[in-house]
CSV table of C-alpha atoms and ligand atoms in Angstrom, one decimal:
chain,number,residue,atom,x,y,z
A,10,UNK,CA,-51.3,49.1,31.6
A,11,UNK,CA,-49.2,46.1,32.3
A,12,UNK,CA,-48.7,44.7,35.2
A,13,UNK,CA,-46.7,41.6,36.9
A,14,UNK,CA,-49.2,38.9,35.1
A,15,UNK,CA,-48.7,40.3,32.3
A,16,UNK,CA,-44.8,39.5,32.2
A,17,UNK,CA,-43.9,35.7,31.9
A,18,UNK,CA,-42.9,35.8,35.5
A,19,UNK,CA,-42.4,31.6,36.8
A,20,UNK,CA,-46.4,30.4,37.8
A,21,UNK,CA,-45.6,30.2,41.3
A,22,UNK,CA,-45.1,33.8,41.9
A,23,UNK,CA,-47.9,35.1,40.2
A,24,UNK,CA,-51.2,36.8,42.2
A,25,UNK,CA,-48.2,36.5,45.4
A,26,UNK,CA,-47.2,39.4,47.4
A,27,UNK,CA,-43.8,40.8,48.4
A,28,UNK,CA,-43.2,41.4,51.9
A,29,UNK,CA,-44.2,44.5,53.0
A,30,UNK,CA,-43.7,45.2,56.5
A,31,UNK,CA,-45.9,49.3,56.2
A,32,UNK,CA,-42.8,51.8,56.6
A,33,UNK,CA,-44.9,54.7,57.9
A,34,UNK,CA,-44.1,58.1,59.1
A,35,UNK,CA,-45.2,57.7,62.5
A,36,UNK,CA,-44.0,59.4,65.6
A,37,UNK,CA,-43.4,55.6,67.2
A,38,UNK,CA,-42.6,52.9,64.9
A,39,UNK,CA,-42.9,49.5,67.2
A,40,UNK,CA,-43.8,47.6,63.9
A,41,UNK,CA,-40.3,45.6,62.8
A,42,UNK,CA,-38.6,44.3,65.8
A,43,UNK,CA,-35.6,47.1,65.2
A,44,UNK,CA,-34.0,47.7,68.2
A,45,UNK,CA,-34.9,51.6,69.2
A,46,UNK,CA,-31.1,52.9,70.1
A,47,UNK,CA,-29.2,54.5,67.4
A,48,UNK,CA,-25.3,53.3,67.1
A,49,UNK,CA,-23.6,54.9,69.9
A,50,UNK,CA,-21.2,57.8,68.8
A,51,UNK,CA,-17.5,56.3,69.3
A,52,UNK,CA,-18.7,53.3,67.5
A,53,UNK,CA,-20.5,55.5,64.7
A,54,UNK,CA,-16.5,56.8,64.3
A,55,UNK,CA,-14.9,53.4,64.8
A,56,UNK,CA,-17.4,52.6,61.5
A,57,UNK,CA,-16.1,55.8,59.8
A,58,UNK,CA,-12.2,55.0,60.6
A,59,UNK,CA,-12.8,51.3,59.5
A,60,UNK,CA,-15.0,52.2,55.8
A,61,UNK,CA,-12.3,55.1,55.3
A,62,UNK,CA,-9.5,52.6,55.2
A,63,UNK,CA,-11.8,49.8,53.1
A,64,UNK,CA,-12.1,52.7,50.5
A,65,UNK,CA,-8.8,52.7,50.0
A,66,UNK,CA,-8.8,49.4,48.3
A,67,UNK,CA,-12.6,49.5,47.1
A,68,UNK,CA,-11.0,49.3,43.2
A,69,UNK,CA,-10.2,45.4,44.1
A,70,UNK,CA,-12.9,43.3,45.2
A,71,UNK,CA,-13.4,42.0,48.7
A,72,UNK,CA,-11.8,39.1,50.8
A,73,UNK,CA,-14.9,36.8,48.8
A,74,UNK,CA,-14.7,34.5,52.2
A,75,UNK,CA,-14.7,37.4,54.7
A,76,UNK,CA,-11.8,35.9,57.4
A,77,UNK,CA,-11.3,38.4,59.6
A,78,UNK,CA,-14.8,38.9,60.0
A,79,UNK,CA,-16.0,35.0,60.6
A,80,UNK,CA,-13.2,35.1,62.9
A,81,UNK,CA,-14.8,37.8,65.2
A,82,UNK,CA,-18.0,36.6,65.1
A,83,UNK,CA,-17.0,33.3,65.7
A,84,UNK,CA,-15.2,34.2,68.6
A,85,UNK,CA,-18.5,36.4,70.2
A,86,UNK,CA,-20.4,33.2,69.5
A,87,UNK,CA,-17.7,31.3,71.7
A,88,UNK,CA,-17.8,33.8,74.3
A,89,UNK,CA,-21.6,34.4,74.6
A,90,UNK,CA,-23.8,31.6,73.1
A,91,UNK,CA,-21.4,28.5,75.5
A,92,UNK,CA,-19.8,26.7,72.6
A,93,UNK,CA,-16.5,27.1,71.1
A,94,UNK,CA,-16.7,27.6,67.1
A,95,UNK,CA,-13.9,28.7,65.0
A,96,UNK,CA,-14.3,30.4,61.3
A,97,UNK,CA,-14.4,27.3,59.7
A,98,UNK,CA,-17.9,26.7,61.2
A,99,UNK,CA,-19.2,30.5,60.8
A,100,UNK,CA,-20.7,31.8,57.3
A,101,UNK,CA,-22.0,35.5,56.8
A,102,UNK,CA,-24.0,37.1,54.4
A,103,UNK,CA,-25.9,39.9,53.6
A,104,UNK,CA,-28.6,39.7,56.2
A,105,UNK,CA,-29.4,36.3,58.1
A,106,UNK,CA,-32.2,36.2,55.2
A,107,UNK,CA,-29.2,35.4,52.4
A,108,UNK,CA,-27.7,33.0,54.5
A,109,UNK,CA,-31.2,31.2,54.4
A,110,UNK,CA,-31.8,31.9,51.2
A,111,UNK,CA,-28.2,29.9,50.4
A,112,UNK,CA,-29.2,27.5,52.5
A,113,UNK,CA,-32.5,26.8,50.5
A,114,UNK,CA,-30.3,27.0,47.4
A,115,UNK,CA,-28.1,24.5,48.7
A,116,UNK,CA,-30.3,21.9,50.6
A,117,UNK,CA,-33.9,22.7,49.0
A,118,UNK,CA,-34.8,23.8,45.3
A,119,UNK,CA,-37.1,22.6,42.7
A,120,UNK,CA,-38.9,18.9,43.8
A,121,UNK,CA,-37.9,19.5,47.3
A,122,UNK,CA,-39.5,20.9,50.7
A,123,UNK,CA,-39.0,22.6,53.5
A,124,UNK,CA,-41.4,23.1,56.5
A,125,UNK,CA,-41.8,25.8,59.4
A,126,UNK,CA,-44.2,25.6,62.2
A,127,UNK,CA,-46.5,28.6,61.6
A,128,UNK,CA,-47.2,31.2,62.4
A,129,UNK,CA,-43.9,31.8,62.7
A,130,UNK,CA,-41.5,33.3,60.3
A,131,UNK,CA,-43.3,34.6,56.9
A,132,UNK,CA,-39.5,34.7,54.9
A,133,UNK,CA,-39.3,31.5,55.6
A,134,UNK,CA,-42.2,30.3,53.5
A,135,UNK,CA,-41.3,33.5,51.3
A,136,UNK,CA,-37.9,32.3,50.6
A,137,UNK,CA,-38.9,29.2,50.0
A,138,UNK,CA,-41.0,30.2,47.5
A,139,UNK,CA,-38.4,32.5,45.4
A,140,UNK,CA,-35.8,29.5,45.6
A,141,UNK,CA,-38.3,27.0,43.7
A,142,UNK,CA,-38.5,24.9,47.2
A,143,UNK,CA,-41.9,23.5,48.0
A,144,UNK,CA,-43.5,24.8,51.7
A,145,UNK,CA,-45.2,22.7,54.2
A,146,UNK,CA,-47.0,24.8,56.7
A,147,UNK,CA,-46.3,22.5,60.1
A,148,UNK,CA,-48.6,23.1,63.3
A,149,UNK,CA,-48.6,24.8,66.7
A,150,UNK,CA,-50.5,24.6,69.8
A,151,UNK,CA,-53.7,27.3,70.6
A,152,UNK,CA,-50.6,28.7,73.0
A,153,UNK,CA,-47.8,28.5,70.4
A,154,UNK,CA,-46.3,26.5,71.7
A,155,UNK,CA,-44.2,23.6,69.9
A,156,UNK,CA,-46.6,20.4,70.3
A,157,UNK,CA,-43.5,18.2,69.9
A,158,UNK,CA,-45.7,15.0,69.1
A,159,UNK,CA,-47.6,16.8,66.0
A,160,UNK,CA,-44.8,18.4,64.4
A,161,UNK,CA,-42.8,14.9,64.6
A,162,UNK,CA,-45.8,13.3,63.0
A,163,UNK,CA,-45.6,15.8,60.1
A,164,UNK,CA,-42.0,15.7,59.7
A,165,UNK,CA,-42.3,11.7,59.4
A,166,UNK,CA,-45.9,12.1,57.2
A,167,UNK,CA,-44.0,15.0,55.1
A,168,UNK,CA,-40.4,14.2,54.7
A,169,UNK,CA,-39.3,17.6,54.3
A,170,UNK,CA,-35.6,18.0,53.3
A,171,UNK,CA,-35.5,21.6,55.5
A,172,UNK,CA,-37.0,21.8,58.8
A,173,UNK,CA,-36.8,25.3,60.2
A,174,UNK,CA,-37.2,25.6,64.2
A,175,UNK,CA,-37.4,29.3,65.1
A,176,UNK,CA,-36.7,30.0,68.5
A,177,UNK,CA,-37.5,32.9,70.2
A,178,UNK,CA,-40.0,32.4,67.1
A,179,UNK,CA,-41.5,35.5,65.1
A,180,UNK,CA,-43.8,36.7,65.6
A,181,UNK,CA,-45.4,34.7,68.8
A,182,UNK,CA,-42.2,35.0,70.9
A,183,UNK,CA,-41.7,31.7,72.0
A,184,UNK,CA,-38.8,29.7,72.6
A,185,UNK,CA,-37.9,26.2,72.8
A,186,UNK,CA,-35.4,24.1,74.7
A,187,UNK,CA,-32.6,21.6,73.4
A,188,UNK,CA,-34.8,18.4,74.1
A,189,UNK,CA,-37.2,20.0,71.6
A,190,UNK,CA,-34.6,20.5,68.5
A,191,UNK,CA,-33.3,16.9,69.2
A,192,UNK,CA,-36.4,15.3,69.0
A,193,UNK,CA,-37.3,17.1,65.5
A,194,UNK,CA,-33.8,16.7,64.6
A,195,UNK,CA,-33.9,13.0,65.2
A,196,UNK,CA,-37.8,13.1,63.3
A,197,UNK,CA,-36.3,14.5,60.3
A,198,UNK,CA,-33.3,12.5,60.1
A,199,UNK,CA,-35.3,9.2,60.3
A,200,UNK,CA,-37.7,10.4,58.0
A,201,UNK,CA,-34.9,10.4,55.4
A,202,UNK,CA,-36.4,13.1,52.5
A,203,UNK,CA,-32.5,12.4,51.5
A,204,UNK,CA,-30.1,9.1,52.0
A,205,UNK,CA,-27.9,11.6,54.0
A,206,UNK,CA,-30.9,13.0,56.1
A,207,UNK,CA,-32.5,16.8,56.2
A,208,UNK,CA,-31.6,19.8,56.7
A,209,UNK,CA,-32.5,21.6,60.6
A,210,UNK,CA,-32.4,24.9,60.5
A,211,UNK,CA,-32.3,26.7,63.9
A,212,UNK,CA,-33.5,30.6,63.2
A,213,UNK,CA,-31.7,32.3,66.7
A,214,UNK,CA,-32.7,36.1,65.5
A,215,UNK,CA,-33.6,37.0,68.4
A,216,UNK,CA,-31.1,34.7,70.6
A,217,UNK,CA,-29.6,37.5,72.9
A,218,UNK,CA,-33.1,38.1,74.1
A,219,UNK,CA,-33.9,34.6,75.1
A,220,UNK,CA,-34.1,33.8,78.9
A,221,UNK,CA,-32.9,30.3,77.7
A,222,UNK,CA,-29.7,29.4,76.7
A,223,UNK,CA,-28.2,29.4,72.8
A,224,UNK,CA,-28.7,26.1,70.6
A,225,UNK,CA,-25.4,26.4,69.4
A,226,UNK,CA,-23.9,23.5,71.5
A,227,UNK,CA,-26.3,21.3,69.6
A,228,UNK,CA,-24.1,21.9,66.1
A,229,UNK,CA,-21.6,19.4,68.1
A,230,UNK,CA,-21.2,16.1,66.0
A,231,UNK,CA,-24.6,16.8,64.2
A,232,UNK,CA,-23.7,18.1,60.9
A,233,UNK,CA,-27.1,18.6,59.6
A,234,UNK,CA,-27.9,21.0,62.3
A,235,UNK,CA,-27.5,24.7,61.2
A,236,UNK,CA,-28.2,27.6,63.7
A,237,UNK,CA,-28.6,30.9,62.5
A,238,UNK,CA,-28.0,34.7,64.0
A,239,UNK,CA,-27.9,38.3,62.5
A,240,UNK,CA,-26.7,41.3,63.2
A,241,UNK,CA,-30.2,42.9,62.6
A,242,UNK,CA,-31.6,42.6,66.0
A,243,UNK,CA,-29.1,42.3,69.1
A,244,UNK,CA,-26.4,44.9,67.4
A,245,UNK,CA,-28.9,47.2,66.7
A,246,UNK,CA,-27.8,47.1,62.8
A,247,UNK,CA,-30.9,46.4,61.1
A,248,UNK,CA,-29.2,48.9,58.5
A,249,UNK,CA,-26.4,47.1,57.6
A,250,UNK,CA,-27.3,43.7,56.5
A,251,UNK,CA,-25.3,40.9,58.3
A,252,UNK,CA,-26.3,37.7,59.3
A,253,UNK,CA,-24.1,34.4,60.1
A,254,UNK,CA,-24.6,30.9,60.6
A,255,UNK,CA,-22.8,28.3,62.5
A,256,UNK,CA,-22.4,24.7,61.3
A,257,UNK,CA,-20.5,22.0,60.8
A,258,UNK,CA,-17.8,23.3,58.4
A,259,UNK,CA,-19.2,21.1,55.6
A,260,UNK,CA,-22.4,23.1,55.5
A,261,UNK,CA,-19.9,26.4,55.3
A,262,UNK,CA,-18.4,24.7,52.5
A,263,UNK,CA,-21.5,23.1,50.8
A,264,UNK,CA,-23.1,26.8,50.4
A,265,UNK,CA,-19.7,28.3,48.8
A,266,UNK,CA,-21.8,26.5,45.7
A,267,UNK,CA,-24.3,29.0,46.0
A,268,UNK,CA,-23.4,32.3,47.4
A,269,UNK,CA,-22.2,35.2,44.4
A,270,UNK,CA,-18.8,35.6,44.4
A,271,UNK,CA,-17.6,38.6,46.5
A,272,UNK,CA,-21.5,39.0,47.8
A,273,UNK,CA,-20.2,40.5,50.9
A,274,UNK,CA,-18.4,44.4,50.1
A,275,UNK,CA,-15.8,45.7,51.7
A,276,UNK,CA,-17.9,48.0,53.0
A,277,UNK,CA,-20.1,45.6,54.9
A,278,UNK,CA,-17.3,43.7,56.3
A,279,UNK,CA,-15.2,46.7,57.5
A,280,UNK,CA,-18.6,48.1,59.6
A,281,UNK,CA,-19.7,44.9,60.6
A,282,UNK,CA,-16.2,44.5,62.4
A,283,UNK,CA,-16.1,47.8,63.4
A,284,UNK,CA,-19.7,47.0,65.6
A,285,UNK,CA,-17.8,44.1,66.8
A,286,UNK,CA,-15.3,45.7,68.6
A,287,UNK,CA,-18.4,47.2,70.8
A,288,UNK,CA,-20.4,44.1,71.7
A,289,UNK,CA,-20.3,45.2,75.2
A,290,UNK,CA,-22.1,48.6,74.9
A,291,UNK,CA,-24.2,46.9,72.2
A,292,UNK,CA,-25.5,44.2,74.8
A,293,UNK,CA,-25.7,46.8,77.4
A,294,UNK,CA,-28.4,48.2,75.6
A,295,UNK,CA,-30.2,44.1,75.0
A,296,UNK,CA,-30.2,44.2,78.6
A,297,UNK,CA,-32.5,47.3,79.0
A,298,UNK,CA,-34.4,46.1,76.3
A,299,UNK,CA,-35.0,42.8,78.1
A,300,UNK,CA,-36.5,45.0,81.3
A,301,UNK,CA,-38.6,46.9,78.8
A,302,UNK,CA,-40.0,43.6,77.2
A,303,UNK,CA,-40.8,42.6,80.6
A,304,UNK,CA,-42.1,45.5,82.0
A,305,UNK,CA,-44.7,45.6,78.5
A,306,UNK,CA,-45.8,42.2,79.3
A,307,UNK,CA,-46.6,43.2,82.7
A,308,UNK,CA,-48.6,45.9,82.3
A,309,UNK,CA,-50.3,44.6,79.2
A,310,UNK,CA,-51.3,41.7,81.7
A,311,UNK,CA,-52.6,44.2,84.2
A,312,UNK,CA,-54.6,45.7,81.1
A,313,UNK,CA,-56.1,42.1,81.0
A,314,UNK,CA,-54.7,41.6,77.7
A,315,UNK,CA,-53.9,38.3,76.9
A,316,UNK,CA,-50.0,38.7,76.4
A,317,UNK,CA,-47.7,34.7,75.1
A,318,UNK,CA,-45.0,34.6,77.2
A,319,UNK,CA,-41.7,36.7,75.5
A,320,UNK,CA,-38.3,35.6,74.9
A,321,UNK,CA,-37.5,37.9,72.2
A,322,UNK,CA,-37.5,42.1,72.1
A,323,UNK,CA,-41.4,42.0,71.0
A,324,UNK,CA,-44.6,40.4,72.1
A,325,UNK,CA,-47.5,39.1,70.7
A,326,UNK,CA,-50.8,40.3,72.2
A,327,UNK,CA,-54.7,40.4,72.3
A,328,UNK,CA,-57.3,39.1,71.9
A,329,UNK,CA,-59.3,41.6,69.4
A,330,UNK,CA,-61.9,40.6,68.4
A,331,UNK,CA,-61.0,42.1,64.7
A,332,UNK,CA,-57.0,42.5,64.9
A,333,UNK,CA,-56.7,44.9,62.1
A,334,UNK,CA,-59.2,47.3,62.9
A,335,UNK,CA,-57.0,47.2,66.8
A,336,UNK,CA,-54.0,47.7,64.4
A,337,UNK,CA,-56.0,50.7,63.3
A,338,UNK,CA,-57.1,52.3,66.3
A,339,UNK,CA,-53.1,51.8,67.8
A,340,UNK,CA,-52.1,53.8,64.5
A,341,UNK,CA,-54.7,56.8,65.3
A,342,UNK,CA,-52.9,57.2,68.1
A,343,UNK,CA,-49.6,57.7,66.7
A,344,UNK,CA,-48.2,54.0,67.4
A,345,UNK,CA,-47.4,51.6,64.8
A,346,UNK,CA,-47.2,48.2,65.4
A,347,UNK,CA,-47.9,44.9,63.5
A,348,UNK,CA,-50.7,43.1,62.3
A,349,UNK,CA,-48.8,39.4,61.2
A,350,UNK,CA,-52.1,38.0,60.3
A,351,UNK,CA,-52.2,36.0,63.4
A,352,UNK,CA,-56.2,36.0,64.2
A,353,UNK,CA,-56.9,38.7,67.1
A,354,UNK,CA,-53.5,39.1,68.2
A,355,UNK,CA,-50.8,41.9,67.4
A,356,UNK,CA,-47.2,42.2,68.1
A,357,UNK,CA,-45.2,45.4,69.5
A,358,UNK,CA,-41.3,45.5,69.2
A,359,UNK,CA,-39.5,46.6,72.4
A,360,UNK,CA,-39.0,50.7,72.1
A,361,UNK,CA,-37.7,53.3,74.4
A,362,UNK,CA,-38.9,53.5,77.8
A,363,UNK,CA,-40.7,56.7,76.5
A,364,UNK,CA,-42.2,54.7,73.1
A,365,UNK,CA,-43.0,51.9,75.5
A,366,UNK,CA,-45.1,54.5,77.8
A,367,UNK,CA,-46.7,56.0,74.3
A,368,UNK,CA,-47.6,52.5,73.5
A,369,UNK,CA,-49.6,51.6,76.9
A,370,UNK,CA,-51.4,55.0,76.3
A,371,UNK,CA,-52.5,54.3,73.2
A,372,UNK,CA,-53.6,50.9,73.9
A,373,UNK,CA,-55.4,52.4,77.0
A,374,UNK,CA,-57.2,54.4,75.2
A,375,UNK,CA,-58.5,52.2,72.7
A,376,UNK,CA,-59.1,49.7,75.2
A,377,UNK,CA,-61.5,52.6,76.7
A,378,UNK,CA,-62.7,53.4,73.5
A,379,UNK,CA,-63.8,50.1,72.7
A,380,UNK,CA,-65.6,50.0,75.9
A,381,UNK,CA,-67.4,53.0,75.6
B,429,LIG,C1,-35.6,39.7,61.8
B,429,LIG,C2,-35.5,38.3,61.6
B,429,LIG,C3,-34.4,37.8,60.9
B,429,LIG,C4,-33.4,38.8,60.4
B,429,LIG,O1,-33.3,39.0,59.1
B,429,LIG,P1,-32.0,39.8,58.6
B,429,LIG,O2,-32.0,39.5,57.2
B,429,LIG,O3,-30.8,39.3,59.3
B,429,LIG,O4,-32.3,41.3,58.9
B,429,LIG,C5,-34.3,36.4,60.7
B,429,LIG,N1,-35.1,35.6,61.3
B,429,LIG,C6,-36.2,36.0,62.0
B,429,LIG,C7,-37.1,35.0,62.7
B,429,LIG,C8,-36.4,37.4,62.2
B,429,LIG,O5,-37.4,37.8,62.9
């Protein structure tokens, strides 16, 4: 039978697997940081009102730079992450994991690198991969935490030409402050992969959970600073594919290089604008989630697990002393969550108070059965 070798697929990709994140049927699915509450209903019509009217026209193609919708999301940025933007800095895309993808199309490639502080996000290094870019795997402390020191010294030993700082990072939770960007900003620009510097990319996913401020302020006067959001997480539109970035607006212009003509539909753009126009309700619902997070770390604490501080709507826990076989045990019990590969630790998204308490029972009771 042939198989994917068997094709004359590019070297790098062969014996490599996709991502695969398990979609299970599951009664509780806390596996891929999704955030647990369906659309509310007037903004499920607000959606159908909007995509009705972007029928109408669906025989032309779409506004290919997507105005009216960098527009809105530029102004939420300026009203919720404390630093004016306009559209001219804002870029969207199909998912925050195209805009990286253009990103790496635009600033890496073939002959260049980019590196990422791991564990952290695995489409990172994934992306990398598929756009010809070569990966550095950087460090992080036994805590993951950001040892600012180390990954300086491998920015200056490596000279990558993308540096990607994810904060609240995937999958450990952690987050870093401004003085931490700057200083690997500064390291990678003094490194100098490139006579015009590198690259910083600042993945804010999970921004709106954070108990620290937004990075965005830092995209002031440093023009090789890119922060990027997404709809995914936050908004509760995992579904819909949109993610953003904000930059200086010669990095909005350098990936117009890139980016398919018309990648965004109509249909996309109308919805995404239609969720807009409920921010409120939407964050209502990140606040709850923010209790939740903290009430799991709590009483996964009082389990005498050993929980890394959260700034993000998941949380990394352990120790097992075989993680999958936990990851198992969690599934028996009707619970999915995720096994990232991280030794003896796990991660569970934020769910319902009710999938939150179905969670802590099944851990419970493999913590008992383990014991037994
Ligand atoms: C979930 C996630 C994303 C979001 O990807 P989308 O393509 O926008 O769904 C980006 N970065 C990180 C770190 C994530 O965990």
């Amino acid at each position: 039978m042939t198989g994917i070798d068997d094709l004359p697929i590019r070297d790098e990709l062969r014996g490599k697997s996709p991502y695969g994140a398990p979609q299970l049927d599951v009664p509780v699915r806390l596996n891929t940081n999704e955030n647990p509450y369906p659309l509310p209903e007037p903004l499920v019509e607000r959606i159908a009102e909007r995509v009705r009217e972007a029928a109408r026209t669906l025989n032309r193609y779409p506004d290919r730079d997507a105005v009216e919708l960098r527009t809105e999301l530029a102004k939420y940025l300026t009203r919720t992450a404390g630093h004016e933007v306009g559209p001219a800095n804002v870029w969207a895309a199909n998912g925050s994991n195209e805009v990286i993808q253009q990103l790496l199309q635009t600033f890496g490639g073939p002959g260049r690198t980019a590196i990422g502080f791991e564990p952290s996000y695995s489409m990172h290094a994934l992306i990398s991969r598929g756009t010809g870019t070569g990966w550095i795997s950087g460090p992080r402390r036994e805590d993951f935490s950001l040892d600012v020191p180390e990954a300086a010294r491998a920015i200056a030993e490596q000279r990558p030409d993308v540096v990607f700082i994810t904060s609240p990072n995937n999958p450990t939770g952690t987050a870093v402050d401004a003085e931490t960007v700057l200083a690997l900003y500064e390291a990678a620009q003094a490194a100098k992969a490139n006579p015009a510097g590198a690259l910083v990319v600042v993945d804010e996913a999970y921004g709106e959970f954070s108990h620290h401020p937004s990075l965005l302020p830092l995209i002031e006067g440093r023009p090789n600073l890119v922060l990027s959001r997404t709809m995914s997480k936050a908004f509760g539109a995992a579904g819909l594919r949109l993610g953003y970035l904000a930059a200086h607006p010669a990095v909005v212009d350098a990936v117009q290089l890139v980016r398919l003509p018309y990648h965004l539909s109509a249909v996309t753009q109308a919805t995404a604008l239609a969720a807009l126009e409920h921010t409120d309700t939407l964050l209502g619902y990140v606040e709850q989630l923010k209790a939740e997070r903290d009430r799991l770390v709590s009483e996964l604490r009082a389990l005498d697990f050993e929980v890394t501080d959260s700034d993000a709507n998941f949380i990394q826990f352990g120790r097992f002393a075989d993680a999958h076989v936990a990851w198992q045990e969690i599934l028996d019990h009707g619970v999915l969550v995720r096994d990232n590969g991280v030794p003896g630790r796990l991660r569970v998204t934020a769910g319902t108070p009710a999938e939150n308490d179905a969670f802590l029972e099944a851990v419970r009771a493999v913590k008992k059965e383990q014991n037994a």
